Amino acid sequence: MVQLYNLHPFGSQRVVPCKQEPAHFCCGRDVLFVASAAAGCRVEVFAVRDQGRCEPLGSFATLGPVLRMAHSQAGDYLVTIEEKSKATFLRAYMNWRCMSAGSSRVCVRMVGHKMEESYSETLKEQMSIVEMPLSDPPLCISCCPVNGDLLVGCKNKLVMFCLKHLVINQNLTVLDFERSLILHVDNLIPAEVAFCARHIAITTELDVLILKLELVQQSADRTEQCAHRVSTLEKPMGGGAKDEGPSTHTLPLELDEFIVCQKPVELLGEESKLCEIPITLESTELPTEDTKCFQVRYLLFRRFTPDQSPFGFCEETKLHSVQLLPVYQTGSSVTACEETENKRELLSLFCFFSLPHVGYLYSVGKLVELISTYQYSEKSEQAVLTPQFLHVVTSENLQCFTVRCSAAAARDEDPYIDTTVKACPPVALDVCTLRMQLFIGPRAICHFKNHIILLTKADTEDITERRKPARRMLSRKADSTKSRTNSESEPGWNLYIINTVSTIQLYREMVDYSRTYENIKTESCIHLLSEAHLLVRAAIMDPSFHKSDEKEELLRAFRESCAFLGDCYSRCDTKDYHLALPYYRMSGLSMTEVLKRLVSEVDEIQRYERGFIFYLTHSLNEDLNEELSKESANKVLQIFYLADPLQLPHILCSPCMRNVCPLTAVKYLQKVEKIMPSVVLTLTKAFMALKMGDLTTYEHEMDSYKETILACGFIGQPKLLRQREEGIVIPTEFAVHLKEMQPGLLVAATVALHENSKMELEEADTFFKMLCSNGDNTIPQLLVDFWEALLVVCSQEEIIQELLLRVTSQYVWRISKKQIPETKPLKTTEDLSLLCSQSINIASVLPVLEPLREAGNVGLTIHVLCSTRLGKYEEAIDQLLKRCPDAAVLYAQHELKDDTRALWWNKLFPELCKRTRLNGNDCPVLISSLKETLSVVAMELELRDFLSLLPEDGTAAFFLPHLLHCSQRKLLT
């Protein structure tokens, strides 16, 4: 559905002072080219100044009448199809600007012709005409706006010419073309083509085909194969024609007198391969290492039938105005030189084409889809698409429609659109007609920047009527009409240059218009404000935006439009109420400013819609740096009590509500408690009582539930304990009070928050350090209590190992520094029991334990335990024999069992013998340990094995009792 508004997108108009009747015209950069009709054989060039003033720059002769004409912004050249002696020629006019300086020199050369360096000075001061011979007559042309390449449509083929920059010397670079690729298309006579960034759109009378040339990675040995290759789509197999489908075949002679209409077809994306239009690629450039090899990807095929007009069957139903519109990445640098323009990054691509009574706009970039359909009130002659508008020439009007290009491109550019962060009007939003401006005999149109060029030509019977006084859109400038003296006797034609009003001016008119719907809260208000928003967004996405004089004003209008849309979605009862949040965010308005826009200052009961409550809820639940005043906070409290009372406990914990009156808050909470009591509500009441200093009420509320239930209650609203300011965790007054009075509850609540993914481990560290006012290098005991408590309940192995490492480090620090905790630990478990558990990864904590190596018996014990956990029993025995030999046998009795029992005689006994020999009788501890070890070994080994262990220089009296004991044990067995 197309909505109609009577707005004013068109501003002043002037008459272009053409000397002869125009046949074709086109625009480029800051100039207008007009090719004269019939036998004129000339192209007039006009400079377009401010407010549409046209100044003649000069003219140049053509070979014959111009049939088609196009200008390329990249390369600044004009290309034409001209006719002479019933033959057509393709010509490109280079360096044409030199003629405006008075030079009349012209150089005609063939495409690819090698230019000698001796011509360098001459080439600077003359216009060059490049002739491009073709084997078949050219029918249509299109220049790529991205790189200046040229596409020529001929019968059954498309020819692509690449724009080349030839460096003659350091002072001169000349433009030329190279015919690089031919697309052979069977049974296709193109009526129009469009070319942009290797995308090709082709129309016949009733068919549309959109293709993309994709680069194929080629190895060096396949370079030669690129010279001639066929697309991946094969021709239909022989053996009979298909009964249905869009294939084109020659009709039998006996059916020539009938009109056969095929079914309409629309094939998108991969399905468009089924169009059965085979394409063969022929590379015509010289094969080199840099040769590009392409393959064809089919994007869209659509076939129409003549009877698709709403006015019944029409033999004149033909497609027209095919166009590819690129949208570039925001922020792409654009200057007047094509080298910089070539660096623009393509963001989105759109294709428009039209039937006489309906137009179609497709997105053909990342996704191929139909965006909008335009229904015209009367038969159209031509249409031109811009990022902001669709201008359509009908039999009596110049019509201006809105477009959805900026909405689609915005979604391609920003992944946060359609989230709670950012929003944009939907691509599927109904388009509207902004204006239907009456003209007599409009025929053709083109557009550039903020100008529309319109050719009108009245029929003979309309000329007299046109000369009568009549209401016109705008007065034409008197000085512009004086140059038309030579054409007064000709049939009535005019070439107008119409200025479109500035984006800001039209935006203001749309906003003013939308206020007519404001009080009745209809979707029409949202629709018109969405149109205004898209208008401004399209201007901001234009590559020239960053150099625009209206830059700051456009940004203000953008934020303002977001605010207006936020108001609409807050006030209207619409299914898209949630969009109030992202639009207000994009507007840059503070919560206080939004409240002033929507809440009446008079103390009256208002009805608050879902969009407003949704915005407030999300804004208050986020960690904003904005504090509401006492009056605003109390107003928010009243709003939620009326609209969503169950949210009161949560919004009261928001940092934005710090200034709320706690007494008023408690009164509202008591009312809600009668309806829906909860632990979170009780905790919130206690929090408010604490703010008031009412410890009696606080204790009463805290005694309502057991500590375990209270600890779980904090899961429902973590902001009761901690809030954030600029990303930093800040403990609340509640947490400070619990630290002093109920540290166990505080630790339990924090553990519950962590286990329910409401607080990360690092966040908890910061929380406790700030709560206990400790520096970064000291660990408060309350944090150690949290780690120890979390170790008991945590089930994630990665976190357990991290906690064990942290706790171990803290224990080591205490032992090495002989530091006593600043507060009484909540747990009474011995510090070193941690190393005996099977949970800790000993290898990871060894670096942490290094400071304890010289820390007396405590350090020795820790390292022996670690060596044992790592299976390094011999190392543990060495450490004990060196520093505490009286514990060696006790350690062996406890640890050397089963698989490690052999260490009694293989390690401990030899070591004791060795050390006793060195110390003699001066170390009774070693002698005692040796005796105990001999007793164990005598019980374990055979007599022969035991005997072999005894040292040759040993005292017989010392070893004999153990030898007899081993012998007697053998006899007994």
CSV table of N, CA, C and O in Angstrom, one decimal, residues 521 523 526 568-577 607 609-611:
chain,number,residue,atom,x,y,z
A,521,LYS,N,-2.8,9.4,18.4
A,521,LYS,CA,-2.0,8.3,18.7
A,521,LYS,C,-2.2,7.2,17.7
A,521,LYS,O,-2.4,6.0,18.0
A,523,GLU,N,-1.0,4.9,14.1
A,523,GLU,CA,0.2,4.4,13.4
A,523,GLU,C,0.7,5.4,12.3
A,523,GLU,O,1.8,5.3,11.9
A,526,ILE,N,3.6,7.4,13.6
A,526,ILE,CA,4.8,6.6,13.6
A,526,ILE,C,5.3,6.4,12.1
A,526,ILE,O,6.5,6.5,11.9
A,568,CYS,N,6.6,8.3,20.3
A,568,CYS,CA,5.5,7.6,19.7
A,568,CYS,C,5.3,6.1,20.3
A,568,CYS,O,4.2,5.7,20.6
A,569,TYR,N,6.4,5.4,20.3
A,569,TYR,CA,6.3,4.0,20.8
A,569,TYR,C,6.1,4.0,22.3
A,569,TYR,O,5.6,2.9,22.8
A,570,SER,N,6.3,5.1,23.0
A,570,SER,CA,6.0,5.1,24.5
A,570,SER,C,4.5,5.5,24.7
A,570,SER,O,3.9,5.0,25.7
A,571,ARG,N,4.0,6.3,23.8
A,571,ARG,CA,2.6,6.8,24.0
A,571,ARG,C,1.6,5.9,23.4
A,571,ARG,O,0.4,5.7,23.9
A,572,CYS,N,1.9,5.3,22.2
A,572,CYS,CA,0.9,4.5,21.5
A,572,CYS,C,0.9,3.0,22.0
A,572,CYS,O,1.9,2.5,22.3
A,573,ASP,N,-0.3,2.5,22.0
A,573,ASP,CA,-0.4,1.1,22.3
A,573,ASP,C,-0.2,0.2,21.0
A,573,ASP,O,-1.2,-0.1,20.3
A,574,THR,N,1.1,0.0,20.8
A,574,THR,CA,1.4,-0.7,19.5
A,574,THR,C,2.2,-2.0,19.8
A,574,THR,O,2.8,-2.1,20.9
A,575,LYS,N,2.1,-2.9,18.9
A,575,LYS,CA,2.8,-4.2,19.2
A,575,LYS,C,4.4,-4.0,19.2
A,575,LYS,O,5.1,-4.9,19.7
A,576,ASP,N,4.8,-3.0,18.6
A,576,ASP,CA,6.3,-2.7,18.6
A,576,ASP,C,6.7,-1.7,19.7
A,576,ASP,O,7.6,-1.0,19.5
A,577,TYR,N,6.0,-1.8,20.8
A,577,TYR,CA,6.3,-0.9,21.9
A,577,TYR,C,7.7,-0.9,22.4
A,577,TYR,O,8.3,0.1,22.9
A,607,ARG,N,-2.3,7.4,32.3
A,607,ARG,CA,-2.2,6.0,31.8
A,607,ARG,C,-0.8,5.9,31.1
A,607,ARG,O,-0.5,6.7,30.2
A,609,GLU,N,1.6,3.7,28.9
A,609,GLU,CA,1.6,2.5,28.0
A,609,GLU,C,2.8,1.6,28.1
A,609,GLU,O,3.8,2.0,28.8
A,610,ARG,N,2.8,0.5,27.5
A,610,ARG,CA,3.8,-0.5,27.7
A,610,ARG,C,5.2,-0.1,27.2
A,610,ARG,O,6.2,-0.4,27.8
A,611,GLY,N,5.2,0.7,26.2
A,611,GLY,CA,6.5,1.2,25.7
A,611,GLY,C,7.3,2.0,26.7
A,611,GLY,O,8.5,1.8,26.8
